[in-house]
Amino acid sequence: MKLLRLKITDPDGFRSLPCGFEHHFRTEWSLQDELEQANDFAPFVCAGPNGSGKSNLLEALAAIFYQLEVLRVRRSFLPEALQDEAQEVSPVAYELEYLIKLPKEYRTSGSPIFAHVVVIKEAGGSPWLRWENNDALPSAGFVSSRLTDEERDLLLPQYVLGYSSGENEILSLPFFKMRFVQFDEYWNAMTRQLSYPGHPETRLAYLDGGFSQAILLCNLLFQNEATLEPFREDVGVEALQEFRIILRRRIPIDAVQLEAFDLADEDQKRERRSRILAEARTRGLSESEISHSVDEWVRREIIKGNPALSETDEPGSTCYRLNVLQLLEGDETSSLVVGALKRCATLSYVDDTSDTLVLDYWVNEATRQAFRENFDGSALALFQAFQVLLTLNLYAVNDVLKTDLYTSTSHYVSETVPTLASDQRIMRIKNFYLTKQGVEKPMLLKELSDGEHQLLHSLGLCLLFGETNSLFLLDEPETHFNPDWRANFISRLRQCLTGRGEFAQDMLITTHTPFLISDSKPEKVLVFAKDKTTGSVSIRHPDYNTLGASINKITMRTFGKRETIGGHAQDLLEVFRARFELGGEDKESLITEINQQLGDSVEKMLMIKAILDGDQPDNGEAQG
């Protein structure tokens, strides 16, 4: 995928992007240059001061692709709260253009490799697509009304992936909504006794810290040594030693929740109730006993009609139990997720006390081969299985809260979602041990530092989706990195996203790190500024060659900080400056004192030179 142009035509704008905001991601010249170097991946680096609106661009793209995904998913399943096509969501009007790489089977000799896609939404209407460069169609291209479902799917990214190292709720909100759509899709299949594909239907995925263990597991189980070289060089990870997956099978549900599993229509319900009522009266029961008995017998018929349901074993309890894994278990030969995970396990057993399935894995080549055989040889296929299982942890969110979330524009959505205790989760990963360079014994994954977790997460998600035509929206993914990792981050991304000829990804990264800018060409650096009066955001490219530029120059020219030293050290220099300007001090003594108190820096050397020359210090003006 390659972004071309975004224009906000919403009269109210979107966040700090005003109505009329327009950004061209690529010029005709830079696009041609990229297409000629198909394997030379480079992200867009969004830079600027805090609060300059960098994240707003990512948020706009996430919100737009959420709207497009709702239309796509509506063909198979969509919760009732999202069924209203007239529902207004922000932004209400926009234009978006991008290229999407077409699979080989959809290309003929001489046909374009990339489809040129135009997305337009006007206020009050739904977004529509136009396939701009399809020569087999009228000159205006195919519009949505003429596209088949298959063609529309081809024109959308395979995945839109979001990640934020901070608390960017607005970026995550569209992804959270789609995560609940994914859960409701599974829940609907369970209540209606429908089949389930075993992987998420939705293409939007917010890969926050809750997926870190799954991301690393999939990569360590499937990727070869050469691919995992960054994990070894930077973090020192050698190999996966062992891990445990615990799956909780049944959860309690009450009588009201049980009713959702009743497949009978209204006529069937009336007929069933009349039949049960007649049977109860033949037993000579009182009216109150009859009423209670009829309700109980109805519930028992519902339970008999769905293999996932059972009555609780606890005497006197009015609760029932639901096997949440019913659609994922299958038998020993089944390709369903739980059956496949059991076949890969070194040891598996059911803990009757907690009603959990425990899967233990001692990892060797036979274990890896078992995973390859059971998950189509694909790390992504395994990750999607984990996605489904981890999403089932949302079972505790009630329908009222979900309905509110589907229509929410809140900045604090995640705070309203309950956090389950470890033993209440449907899936959890434990005893995750790996070997690490310089560490004698295998260590728990949790023992790694925040920066190590973040690097493995960021690079790991790129490896997982490296063979897809996807859009990555990464909000400050390097916040916990040391300077060396920051300096090498772009190189590591390029290692993980080579394109391999048949795939093309696009990526936007927000950052405050000059190293990322120094490894990027000016056309790939977006410098953000916010008007202090209107609050509107503007974007420009740097007016100098950023590729290979010094960190000092980038810090000064892009982030507006002229000094290369900290604020306290600068204050001390100002004191020395004042003493020098007052006069009356011995130059050599003053210089000696400066050298004793401060380390080497451009600012200190300029100060000392000014003292020796007898000139007034220039306050670092010569840095650039």
Coordinates of C-alpha atoms in Angstrom, one line a residue:
M1 CA 0.0 0.0 0.0
K2 CA 1.1 3.5 -0.7
L3 CA -0.7 6.6 0.6
L4 CA -1.1 9.4 -2.0
R5 CA -3.4 12.1 -0.7
L6 CA -5.7 12.9 2.2
K7 CA -8.2 15.9 2.3
I8 CA -10.5 16.7 5.2
T9 CA -13.8 18.2 3.8
D10 CA -15.7 17.9 7.1
P11 CA -17.1 21.4 7.8
D12 CA -16.0 20.9 11.5
G13 CA -12.6 19.5 10.5
F14 CA -11.2 16.5 12.3
R15 CA -9.5 17.0 15.7
S16 CA -6.9 19.8 14.9
L17 CA -7.0 19.1 11.1
P18 CA -9.2 22.0 9.8
C19 CA -11.8 21.7 7.0
G20 CA -9.8 22.0 3.7
F21 CA -6.7 20.4 5.2
E22 CA -4.9 18.5 2.5
H23 CA -1.7 16.6 2.4
H24 CA 0.0 14.9 -0.6
F25 CA 2.1 12.0 0.8
R26 CA 4.0 11.5 -2.5
T27 CA 4.8 13.6 -5.5
E28 CA 4.7 11.9 -8.9
W29 CA 8.6 12.0 -8.9
S30 CA 9.0 10.5 -5.4
L31 CA 6.3 7.8 -6.2
Q32 CA 8.1 6.8 -9.3
D33 CA 11.4 6.6 -7.4
E34 CA 9.7 4.3 -4.8
L35 CA 8.2 2.0 -7.4
E36 CA 11.5 1.5 -9.1
Q37 CA 13.0 0.5 -5.7
A38 CA 10.2 -1.8 -4.6
N39 CA 12.3 -3.5 -1.8
D40 CA 13.6 -0.3 -0.3
F41 CA 11.0 0.3 2.5
A42 CA 11.0 3.6 4.3
P43 CA 8.3 4.9 6.7
F44 CA 6.9 8.4 7.0
V45 CA 8.3 10.0 10.1
C46 CA 6.0 12.5 11.7
A47 CA 7.9 15.0 13.8
G48 CA 7.3 18.1 15.8
P49 CA 6.8 19.4 19.3
N50 CA 4.4 17.9 21.8
G51 CA 0.8 18.8 21.0
S52 CA 1.6 19.8 17.4
G53 CA -1.0 17.4 16.0
K54 CA 1.3 14.5 14.8
S55 CA -1.1 11.9 16.2
N56 CA -4.1 13.6 14.5
L57 CA -3.0 12.4 11.1
L58 CA -2.8 8.8 12.3
E59 CA -6.2 9.2 14.0
A60 CA -7.8 10.5 10.8
L61 CA -6.6 7.5 8.8
A62 CA -7.7 5.0 11.5
A63 CA -11.1 6.6 11.6
I64 CA -11.5 6.5 7.8
F65 CA -10.5 2.9 7.5
Y66 CA -12.8 2.0 10.4
Q67 CA -15.7 3.4 8.4
L68 CA -14.6 1.4 5.3
E69 CA -14.2 -1.7 7.4
V70 CA -17.7 -1.3 8.9
L71 CA -19.1 -1.4 5.3
R72 CA -17.1 -4.4 4.4
V73 CA -17.9 -6.4 7.6
R74 CA -21.6 -5.6 7.2
R75 CA -21.8 -8.3 4.5
S76 CA -21.1 -11.1 7.0
F77 CA -21.8 -9.8 10.5
L78 CA -22.2 -6.5 12.3
P79 CA -23.7 -5.8 15.7
E80 CA -27.1 -4.1 15.8
A81 CA -25.6 -0.9 17.2
L82 CA -23.6 -0.4 14.0
Q83 CA -26.3 -1.5 11.5
D84 CA -27.5 2.0 10.9
E85 CA -25.9 3.1 7.6
A86 CA -26.9 6.7 8.2
Q87 CA -25.0 6.9 11.5
E88 CA -22.7 9.9 11.4
V89 CA -19.1 9.2 12.4
S90 CA -16.2 11.6 12.3
P91 CA -14.9 12.7 9.9
V92 CA -18.2 13.1 8.1
A93 CA -16.5 14.1 4.8
Y94 CA -13.1 13.5 3.3
E95 CA -11.1 12.4 0.2
L96 CA -8.4 9.7 0.4
E97 CA -6.2 8.3 -2.4
Y98 CA -3.8 5.4 -2.3
L99 CA -2.2 2.6 -4.3
I100 CA -2.8 -1.0 -3.3
K101 CA -0.7 -3.8 -4.8
L102 CA -2.8 -6.3 -6.7
P103 CA -2.1 -10.1 -6.3
K104 CA -0.5 -11.8 -9.3
E105 CA -3.7 -13.7 -10.1
Y106 CA -5.5 -10.4 -10.7
R107 CA -2.9 -9.0 -13.1
T108 CA -2.5 -9.6 -16.8
S109 CA 0.4 -8.7 -19.1
G110 CA 0.7 -4.9 -19.3
S111 CA -1.9 -4.3 -16.5
P112 CA -0.9 -2.1 -13.5
I113 CA 0.8 -3.7 -10.6
F114 CA -1.0 -1.2 -8.2
A115 CA -4.6 -0.3 -8.2
H116 CA -5.1 3.4 -7.8
V117 CA -8.0 3.8 -5.3
V118 CA -10.0 6.9 -4.6
V119 CA -12.2 7.0 -1.5
I120 CA -14.8 9.8 -1.2
K121 CA -17.3 10.5 1.6
E122 CA -19.7 13.4 1.6
A123 CA -21.6 14.6 4.6
G124 CA -24.7 12.5 5.1
G125 CA -23.5 9.7 2.8
S126 CA -21.5 6.5 3.0
P127 CA -17.9 6.3 1.7
W128 CA -17.6 5.0 -1.8
L129 CA -14.6 3.6 -3.8
R130 CA -13.4 4.3 -7.3
W131 CA -10.9 2.1 -9.1
E132 CA -9.1 4.8 -11.0
N133 CA -6.7 3.0 -13.3
N134 CA -8.7 -0.1 -14.3
D135 CA -8.3 0.2 -18.1
A136 CA -10.9 -2.6 -18.7
L137 CA -13.6 -0.3 -17.3
P138 CA -15.0 3.1 -18.3
S139 CA -12.6 6.0 -18.2
A140 CA -14.0 7.1 -14.8
G141 CA -13.1 3.8 -13.3
F142 CA -15.2 1.4 -11.3
V143 CA -17.3 3.0 -8.5
S144 CA -18.5 1.2 -5.5
S145 CA -22.0 0.4 -6.9
R146 CA -20.4 -1.5 -9.8
L147 CA -17.7 -3.3 -7.8
T148 CA -18.1 -6.9 -6.6
D149 CA -17.5 -7.8 -3.0
E150 CA -14.3 -9.5 -4.1
E151 CA -13.1 -6.4 -5.9
R152 CA -13.9 -4.1 -3.0
D153 CA -11.9 -6.4 -0.7
L154 CA -8.9 -6.2 -3.1
L155 CA -9.0 -2.4 -3.0
L156 CA -8.7 -2.2 0.7
P157 CA -5.5 -2.8 2.8
Q158 CA -5.2 -6.4 4.0
Y159 CA -4.7 -5.0 7.5
V160 CA -4.6 -1.6 9.2
L161 CA -2.5 -2.0 12.3
G162 CA -2.3 0.4 15.2
Y163 CA 0.1 0.7 18.1
S164 CA 0.7 3.4 20.7
S165 CA 3.3 3.3 23.4
G166 CA 1.2 5.9 25.3
E167 CA -2.4 6.6 26.2
N168 CA -3.6 7.7 22.8
E169 CA -7.3 6.8 23.2
I170 CA -8.5 8.5 20.1
L171 CA -6.1 6.5 17.9
S172 CA -7.1 3.3 19.6
L173 CA -10.9 3.9 19.6
P174 CA -11.7 2.7 16.1
F175 CA -9.5 -0.4 16.7
F176 CA -11.2 -1.1 20.1
K177 CA -14.6 -0.9 18.4
M178 CA -13.5 -3.5 15.8
R179 CA -12.1 -5.7 18.6
F180 CA -15.6 -5.8 20.1
V181 CA -17.1 -6.5 16.6
Q182 CA -14.7 -9.5 16.4
F183 CA -16.0 -10.7 19.8
D184 CA -19.6 -10.2 18.9
E185 CA -19.1 -12.1 15.6
Y186 CA -17.9 -15.1 17.6
W187 CA -20.6 -14.7 20.3
N188 CA -23.3 -14.5 17.6
A189 CA -22.0 -17.7 16.0
M190 CA -22.1 -19.4 19.4
T191 CA -25.7 -18.4 20.2
R192 CA -26.9 -19.2 16.7
Q193 CA -24.9 -22.4 16.5
L194 CA -23.2 -21.2 13.3
S195 CA -19.7 -22.2 12.0
Y196 CA -16.8 -19.9 12.8
P197 CA -13.7 -19.5 10.5
G198 CA -11.2 -19.5 13.4
H199 CA -9.7 -16.2 12.5
P200 CA -10.9 -12.6 12.9
E201 CA -13.2 -11.3 10.1
T202 CA -12.1 -7.7 10.8
R203 CA -8.9 -6.3 9.3
L204 CA -8.3 -3.5 11.8
A205 CA -6.0 -4.7 14.7
Y206 CA -4.8 -2.6 17.6
L207 CA -1.7 -4.5 18.8
D208 CA -1.2 -3.1 22.3
G209 CA 0.8 -4.6 25.1
G210 CA -1.9 -7.3 25.6
F211 CA -0.6 -9.0 22.4
S212 CA 3.1 -8.7 23.1
Q213 CA 3.5 -12.3 24.4
A214 CA 1.6 -13.7 21.4
I215 CA 3.6 -11.6 18.9
L216 CA 6.9 -12.8 20.3
L217 CA 5.7 -16.4 20.6
C218 CA 4.6 -16.6 16.9
N219 CA 7.9 -15.1 15.7
L220 CA 10.1 -17.3 17.9
L221 CA 8.2 -20.5 16.8
F222 CA 8.2 -19.7 13.0
Q223 CA 10.9 -17.3 11.9
N224 CA 14.3 -18.6 10.9
E225 CA 17.6 -17.5 12.5
A226 CA 18.4 -14.9 9.8
T227 CA 15.0 -13.2 10.2
L228 CA 15.4 -13.1 14.0
E229 CA 18.9 -11.6 13.9
P230 CA 17.6 -8.2 15.2
F231 CA 16.2 -9.9 18.3
R232 CA 19.6 -11.5 18.9
E233 CA 21.8 -8.4 18.2
D234 CA 19.7 -5.9 20.1
V235 CA 18.0 -7.8 22.9
G236 CA 20.2 -10.9 23.0
V237 CA 17.3 -13.3 22.7
E238 CA 18.6 -16.7 21.7
A239 CA 15.7 -19.1 21.7
L240 CA 12.3 -19.9 23.1
Q241 CA 12.6 -22.5 25.8
E242 CA 9.1 -23.3 27.1
F243 CA 5.7 -21.7 27.7
R244 CA 2.2 -22.6 29.0
I245 CA -1.2 -21.7 27.6
I246 CA -4.1 -21.9 30.0
L247 CA -7.6 -21.9 28.4
R248 CA -10.7 -21.4 30.7
R249 CA -13.4 -23.5 29.1
R250 CA -16.7 -22.5 30.9
I251 CA -18.0 -19.3 32.3
P252 CA -21.2 -18.8 34.4
I253 CA -24.2 -17.1 32.8
D254 CA -27.5 -16.2 34.3
A255 CA -31.1 -16.9 33.2
V256 CA -31.3 -13.7 31.2
Q257 CA -28.1 -14.4 29.3
L258 CA -29.4 -17.9 28.6
E259 CA -32.3 -16.6 26.7
A260 CA -30.0 -15.3 24.0
F261 CA -29.3 -18.9 23.1
D262 CA -33.0 -19.7 22.4
L263 CA -33.2 -20.3 18.6
A264 CA -37.0 -20.7 18.6
D265 CA -39.1 -18.1 16.9
E266 CA -42.1 -16.5 18.6
D267 CA -44.6 -19.1 17.4
Q268 CA -42.4 -21.9 18.5
K269 CA -41.9 -20.3 21.9
R270 CA -45.7 -20.0 22.4
E271 CA -46.2 -23.6 21.3
R272 CA -43.4 -24.9 23.6
R273 CA -44.7 -22.9 26.6
S274 CA -48.3 -24.2 26.1
R275 CA -47.0 -27.8 25.8
I276 CA -44.9 -27.5 29.0
L277 CA -47.7 -25.7 30.8
A278 CA -50.2 -28.5 30.0
E279 CA -47.7 -31.1 31.2
A280 CA -47.2 -29.2 34.5
R281 CA -50.9 -29.0 35.2
T282 CA -51.4 -32.7 34.8
R283 CA -49.1 -33.1 37.7
G284 CA -51.5 -31.2 40.0
L285 CA -49.0 -28.3 40.8
S286 CA -50.1 -25.0 42.2
E287 CA -50.0 -21.9 39.9
S288 CA -46.8 -20.5 41.5
E289 CA -45.2 -23.9 41.2
I290 CA -46.3 -24.2 37.6
S291 CA -44.9 -20.8 36.8
H292 CA -41.6 -21.6 38.3
S293 CA -41.5 -25.1 36.7
V294 CA -42.4 -23.8 33.2
D295 CA -39.5 -21.4 33.3
E296 CA -37.1 -24.1 34.4
W297 CA -38.3 -26.5 31.8
V298 CA -38.0 -23.9 29.0
R299 CA -34.4 -23.2 30.1
R300 CA -33.6 -26.9 30.1
E301 CA -34.8 -27.2 26.6
I302 CA -32.6 -24.3 25.5
I303 CA -29.7 -26.1 27.2
K304 CA -30.5 -29.4 25.4
G305 CA -30.5 -27.6 22.1
N306 CA -27.0 -26.1 22.4
P307 CA -23.9 -28.3 23.2
A308 CA -22.1 -25.3 24.6
L309 CA -24.6 -24.9 27.5
S310 CA -24.9 -26.9 30.7
E311 CA -26.4 -26.5 34.2
T312 CA -24.1 -25.7 37.1
D313 CA -23.0 -28.4 39.4
E314 CA -23.5 -26.2 42.5
P315 CA -26.7 -27.2 44.5
G316 CA -29.3 -24.4 44.8
S317 CA -27.6 -22.2 42.2
T318 CA -29.6 -20.5 39.4
C319 CA -26.6 -20.0 37.2
Y320 CA -25.8 -21.9 34.1
R321 CA -22.5 -22.6 32.3
L322 CA -21.3 -21.8 28.8
N323 CA -18.3 -23.5 27.2
V324 CA -16.9 -20.4 25.4
L325 CA -14.4 -22.5 23.4
Q326 CA -17.2 -24.7 21.9
L327 CA -16.6 -23.4 18.3
L328 CA -12.8 -23.7 18.6
E329 CA -12.3 -27.1 20.1
G330 CA -13.3 -29.9 17.7
D331 CA -11.9 -33.4 18.0
E332 CA -8.4 -34.8 17.8
T333 CA -8.3 -34.5 14.0
S334 CA -10.0 -31.1 13.8
S335 CA -8.2 -28.1 12.3
L336 CA -10.0 -25.9 14.8
V337 CA -7.7 -23.7 17.0
V338 CA -7.9 -25.5 20.3
G339 CA -7.5 -29.0 18.7
A340 CA -4.5 -27.7 16.7
L341 CA -2.8 -26.2 19.9
K342 CA -3.3 -29.5 21.7
R343 CA -1.6 -31.5 18.9
C344 CA 1.4 -29.1 19.2
A345 CA 1.6 -29.4 23.0
T346 CA 4.3 -31.5 24.8
L347 CA 1.7 -32.1 27.5
S348 CA -2.0 -31.2 27.9
Y349 CA -4.5 -31.9 30.6
V350 CA -7.8 -30.6 32.0
D351 CA -7.8 -29.1 35.5
D352 CA -11.2 -30.1 36.8
T353 CA -11.0 -27.8 39.8
S354 CA -10.7 -24.6 37.6
D355 CA -12.3 -26.2 34.5
T356 CA -9.3 -25.1 32.5
L357 CA -7.3 -26.8 29.7
V358 CA -3.6 -26.5 30.4
L359 CA -1.2 -26.8 27.4
D360 CA 2.5 -27.1 28.2
Y361 CA 5.2 -26.7 25.5
W362 CA 8.8 -27.7 25.7
V363 CA 10.2 -26.1 22.6
N364 CA 12.5 -28.0 20.2
E365 CA 12.5 -28.6 16.4
A366 CA 9.7 -31.1 16.7
T367 CA 7.6 -28.5 18.5
R368 CA 8.2 -26.0 15.7
Q369 CA 7.4 -28.5 13.0
A370 CA 4.1 -29.4 14.8
F371 CA 3.2 -25.7 14.7
R372 CA 4.1 -25.4 11.1
E373 CA 2.0 -28.4 10.2
N374 CA -1.0 -27.3 12.2
F375 CA -1.0 -23.6 11.3
D376 CA -0.4 -23.6 7.6
G377 CA 3.3 -22.9 8.0
S378 CA 2.4 -19.3 8.9
A379 CA 3.3 -17.3 12.0
L380 CA 0.4 -15.0 11.1
A381 CA -2.1 -17.9 11.1
L382 CA -1.0 -18.8 14.6
F383 CA -1.3 -15.1 15.7
Q384 CA -4.8 -14.8 14.3
A385 CA -5.7 -17.9 16.4
F386 CA -4.3 -16.2 19.5
Q387 CA -6.2 -13.0 18.5
V388 CA -9.5 -14.9 18.7
L389 CA -8.7 -16.5 22.0
L390 CA -7.4 -13.3 23.6
T391 CA -10.5 -11.4 22.3
L392 CA -12.7 -13.8 24.2
N393 CA -11.5 -12.2 27.4
L394 CA -14.0 -9.4 26.5
Y395 CA -16.9 -11.7 27.6
A396 CA -17.3 -9.7 30.9
V397 CA -18.3 -6.5 29.0
N398 CA -22.1 -6.2 29.0
D399 CA -24.3 -5.3 26.1
V400 CA -25.1 -1.8 27.4
L401 CA -21.4 -0.9 27.7
K402 CA -20.7 -2.3 24.2
T403 CA -23.5 -0.3 22.7
D404 CA -22.1 2.8 24.3
L405 CA -18.6 2.0 23.0
Y406 CA -19.8 1.5 19.5
T407 CA -21.2 5.0 19.3
S408 CA -18.5 6.6 21.6
T409 CA -16.1 9.4 20.7
S410 CA -14.6 9.4 24.2
H411 CA -10.9 9.9 25.1
Y412 CA -11.2 7.4 27.9
V413 CA -12.8 4.2 26.5
S414 CA -10.3 1.7 27.8
E415 CA -11.0 2.9 31.4
T416 CA -14.6 1.7 31.0
V417 CA -13.7 -1.8 30.0
P418 CA -13.3 -4.1 33.0
T419 CA -9.9 -5.8 33.6
L420 CA -10.3 -9.4 34.4
A421 CA -8.3 -11.1 37.1
S422 CA -5.8 -13.6 35.7
D423 CA -7.8 -16.7 36.6
Q424 CA -11.0 -15.2 35.0
R425 CA -9.5 -14.9 31.6
I426 CA -10.4 -17.3 28.7
M427 CA -6.7 -17.3 27.6
R428 CA -3.5 -16.5 29.3
I429 CA 0.2 -17.3 28.7
K430 CA 2.4 -18.3 31.6
N431 CA 5.9 -19.7 32.2
F432 CA 7.3 -18.0 29.1
Y433 CA 11.0 -18.8 29.3
L434 CA 13.7 -17.9 26.8
T435 CA 17.4 -18.1 26.7
K436 CA 19.4 -14.9 26.5
Q437 CA 23.0 -14.1 25.7
G438 CA 25.0 -13.5 28.9
V439 CA 22.4 -15.1 31.1
E440 CA 23.3 -18.5 32.5
K441 CA 19.7 -19.9 33.0
P442 CA 16.6 -19.5 31.0
M443 CA 14.7 -16.3 32.0
L444 CA 11.1 -15.3 32.2
L445 CA 9.9 -13.0 29.5
K446 CA 8.6 -10.6 32.2
E447 CA 12.2 -10.1 33.4
L448 CA 13.0 -8.1 30.2
S449 CA 13.1 -4.3 30.5
D450 CA 10.4 -2.0 29.1
G451 CA 12.6 -1.1 26.2
E452 CA 13.4 -4.7 25.4
H453 CA 9.6 -5.5 25.4
Q454 CA 8.9 -2.5 23.2
L455 CA 11.6 -3.3 20.6
L456 CA 10.5 -7.0 20.4
H457 CA 6.9 -5.8 20.1
S458 CA 7.5 -3.2 17.4
L459 CA 9.8 -5.4 15.2
G460 CA 7.7 -8.5 15.9
L461 CA 4.5 -7.0 14.5
C462 CA 6.4 -6.0 11.4
L463 CA 7.7 -9.5 10.9
L464 CA 4.2 -11.0 11.4
F465 CA 2.6 -8.8 8.8
G466 CA 5.6 -8.4 6.5
E467 CA 4.0 -10.5 3.7
T468 CA 0.8 -8.4 3.5
N469 CA -0.2 -5.2 1.8
S470 CA -1.0 -3.3 5.0
L471 CA -0.9 0.1 6.7
F472 CA 1.0 0.6 10.0
L473 CA 0.1 3.5 12.3
L474 CA 2.7 3.6 15.0
D475 CA 2.5 6.3 17.7
E476 CA 5.9 6.8 19.3
P477 CA 7.0 3.2 19.2
E478 CA 10.5 4.0 20.4
T479 CA 9.8 5.8 23.7
H480 CA 11.7 3.3 25.9
F481 CA 14.7 2.8 23.5
N482 CA 18.2 3.7 24.4
P483 CA 20.1 6.0 21.9
D484 CA 21.7 3.1 20.0
W485 CA 18.3 1.4 19.4
R486 CA 16.8 4.7 18.3
A487 CA 19.7 5.3 15.9
N488 CA 19.2 1.8 14.4
F489 CA 15.3 1.7 14.4
I490 CA 14.8 2.6 10.8
S491 CA 17.4 0.1 9.7
R492 CA 15.7 -2.6 11.8
L493 CA 12.3 -1.8 10.2
R494 CA 13.8 -2.1 6.8
Q495 CA 15.2 -5.5 7.7
C496 CA 11.7 -6.6 8.8
L497 CA 9.7 -5.1 5.9
T498 CA 11.7 -6.0 2.8
G499 CA 8.6 -6.1 0.6
R500 CA 10.0 -9.3 -1.1
G501 CA 8.7 -8.2 -4.4
E502 CA 5.0 -9.1 -4.0
F503 CA 4.1 -7.0 -0.9
A504 CA 4.0 -3.3 -0.2
Q505 CA 3.4 -1.7 3.2
D506 CA 3.1 1.9 4.3
M507 CA 3.9 3.1 7.7
L508 CA 3.5 6.4 9.6
I509 CA 5.5 6.8 12.8
T510 CA 5.2 9.7 15.2
T511 CA 8.4 10.6 17.1
H512 CA 10.5 13.1 19.0
T513 CA 13.6 11.2 18.0
P514 CA 16.1 13.0 15.7
F515 CA 17.7 9.7 14.8
L516 CA 14.6 8.6 12.9
I517 CA 14.8 11.8 10.9
S518 CA 18.5 11.4 10.2
D519 CA 17.7 8.0 8.6
S520 CA 15.0 9.4 6.3
K521 CA 14.9 11.4 3.1
P522 CA 13.2 14.9 3.4
E523 CA 10.2 13.7 1.4
K524 CA 9.5 11.0 4.0
V525 CA 9.7 13.5 7.0
L526 CA 6.5 15.3 7.9
V527 CA 7.1 18.3 10.2
F528 CA 4.0 19.3 12.1
A529 CA 3.1 22.8 13.5
K530 CA 0.0 24.0 15.3
D531 CA -1.2 27.6 15.0
K532 CA -1.4 29.0 18.5
T533 CA -4.3 31.2 17.6
T534 CA -6.6 28.8 15.7
G535 CA -5.2 25.5 16.9
S536 CA -5.1 24.2 13.2
V537 CA -2.4 21.9 12.2
S538 CA -0.1 22.3 9.1
I539 CA 2.5 19.9 7.7
R540 CA 5.7 20.7 5.7
H541 CA 8.7 18.8 4.6
P542 CA 12.1 19.9 6.0
D543 CA 13.9 22.6 3.9
Y544 CA 17.2 20.8 4.2
N545 CA 18.5 17.3 3.4
T546 CA 17.7 15.2 6.5
L547 CA 19.3 12.0 5.4
G548 CA 22.5 11.8 7.3
A549 CA 22.1 15.2 8.9
S550 CA 23.6 15.6 12.3
I551 CA 21.4 15.2 15.4
N552 CA 22.3 18.7 16.5
K553 CA 21.1 20.2 13.2
I554 CA 17.9 18.2 13.3
T555 CA 17.2 19.1 16.9
M556 CA 17.7 22.8 16.1
R557 CA 15.9 22.9 12.7
T558 CA 13.0 20.6 13.3
F559 CA 12.4 20.7 17.0
G560 CA 13.4 24.3 17.6
K561 CA 16.0 23.6 20.3
R562 CA 19.2 25.5 19.7
E563 CA 21.2 24.1 22.7
T564 CA 22.7 20.7 22.7
I565 CA 22.9 20.5 26.5
G566 CA 20.4 20.2 29.2
G567 CA 18.5 23.1 30.8
H568 CA 20.4 23.0 34.2
A569 CA 23.8 22.9 32.4
Q570 CA 22.7 25.9 30.2
D571 CA 21.7 27.8 33.3
L572 CA 25.3 27.3 34.7
L573 CA 26.8 28.5 31.5
E574 CA 24.6 31.6 31.7
V575 CA 26.0 32.3 35.2
F576 CA 29.6 32.1 33.8
R577 CA 28.5 34.3 30.9
A578 CA 27.2 37.0 33.3
R579 CA 30.4 36.8 35.3
F580 CA 32.5 37.3 32.2
E581 CA 30.4 40.2 31.0
L582 CA 30.8 42.0 34.4
G583 CA 34.6 41.8 33.9
G584 CA 37.2 41.9 36.6
E585 CA 37.9 38.2 36.7
D586 CA 41.1 36.4 35.6
K587 CA 40.4 34.6 32.3
E588 CA 42.5 31.6 33.0
S589 CA 40.8 31.0 36.4
L590 CA 37.3 31.4 34.9
I591 CA 38.1 28.9 32.1
T592 CA 39.5 26.5 34.6
E593 CA 36.4 26.7 36.7
I594 CA 34.2 26.2 33.6
N595 CA 36.2 23.1 32.7
Q596 CA 35.9 21.7 36.2
Q597 CA 32.1 22.1 36.4
L598 CA 31.0 21.2 32.8
G599 CA 31.7 18.5 30.3
D600 CA 32.6 19.0 26.7
S601 CA 30.0 20.6 24.5
V602 CA 29.7 23.1 21.6
E603 CA 28.2 25.7 24.0
K604 CA 31.2 25.4 26.4
M605 CA 33.8 25.6 23.7
L606 CA 32.1 28.7 22.3
M607 CA 32.0 30.3 25.7
I608 CA 35.7 29.6 26.3
K609 CA 36.7 30.9 22.8
A610 CA 34.8 34.1 23.5
I611 CA 36.6 34.5 26.9
L612 CA 40.0 34.0 25.2
D613 CA 39.1 36.4 22.4
G614 CA 37.7 38.9 24.8
D615 CA 34.4 38.9 22.8
Q616 CA 30.9 38.6 24.1
P617 CA 29.8 34.9 23.9
D618 CA 27.4 34.2 21.0
N619 CA 25.0 31.9 22.9
G620 CA 25.5 29.0 20.5
E621 CA 24.5 30.9 17.3
A622 CA 27.3 29.1 15.4
Q623 CA 25.9 25.6 16.0
G624 CA 24.1 25.2 12.7

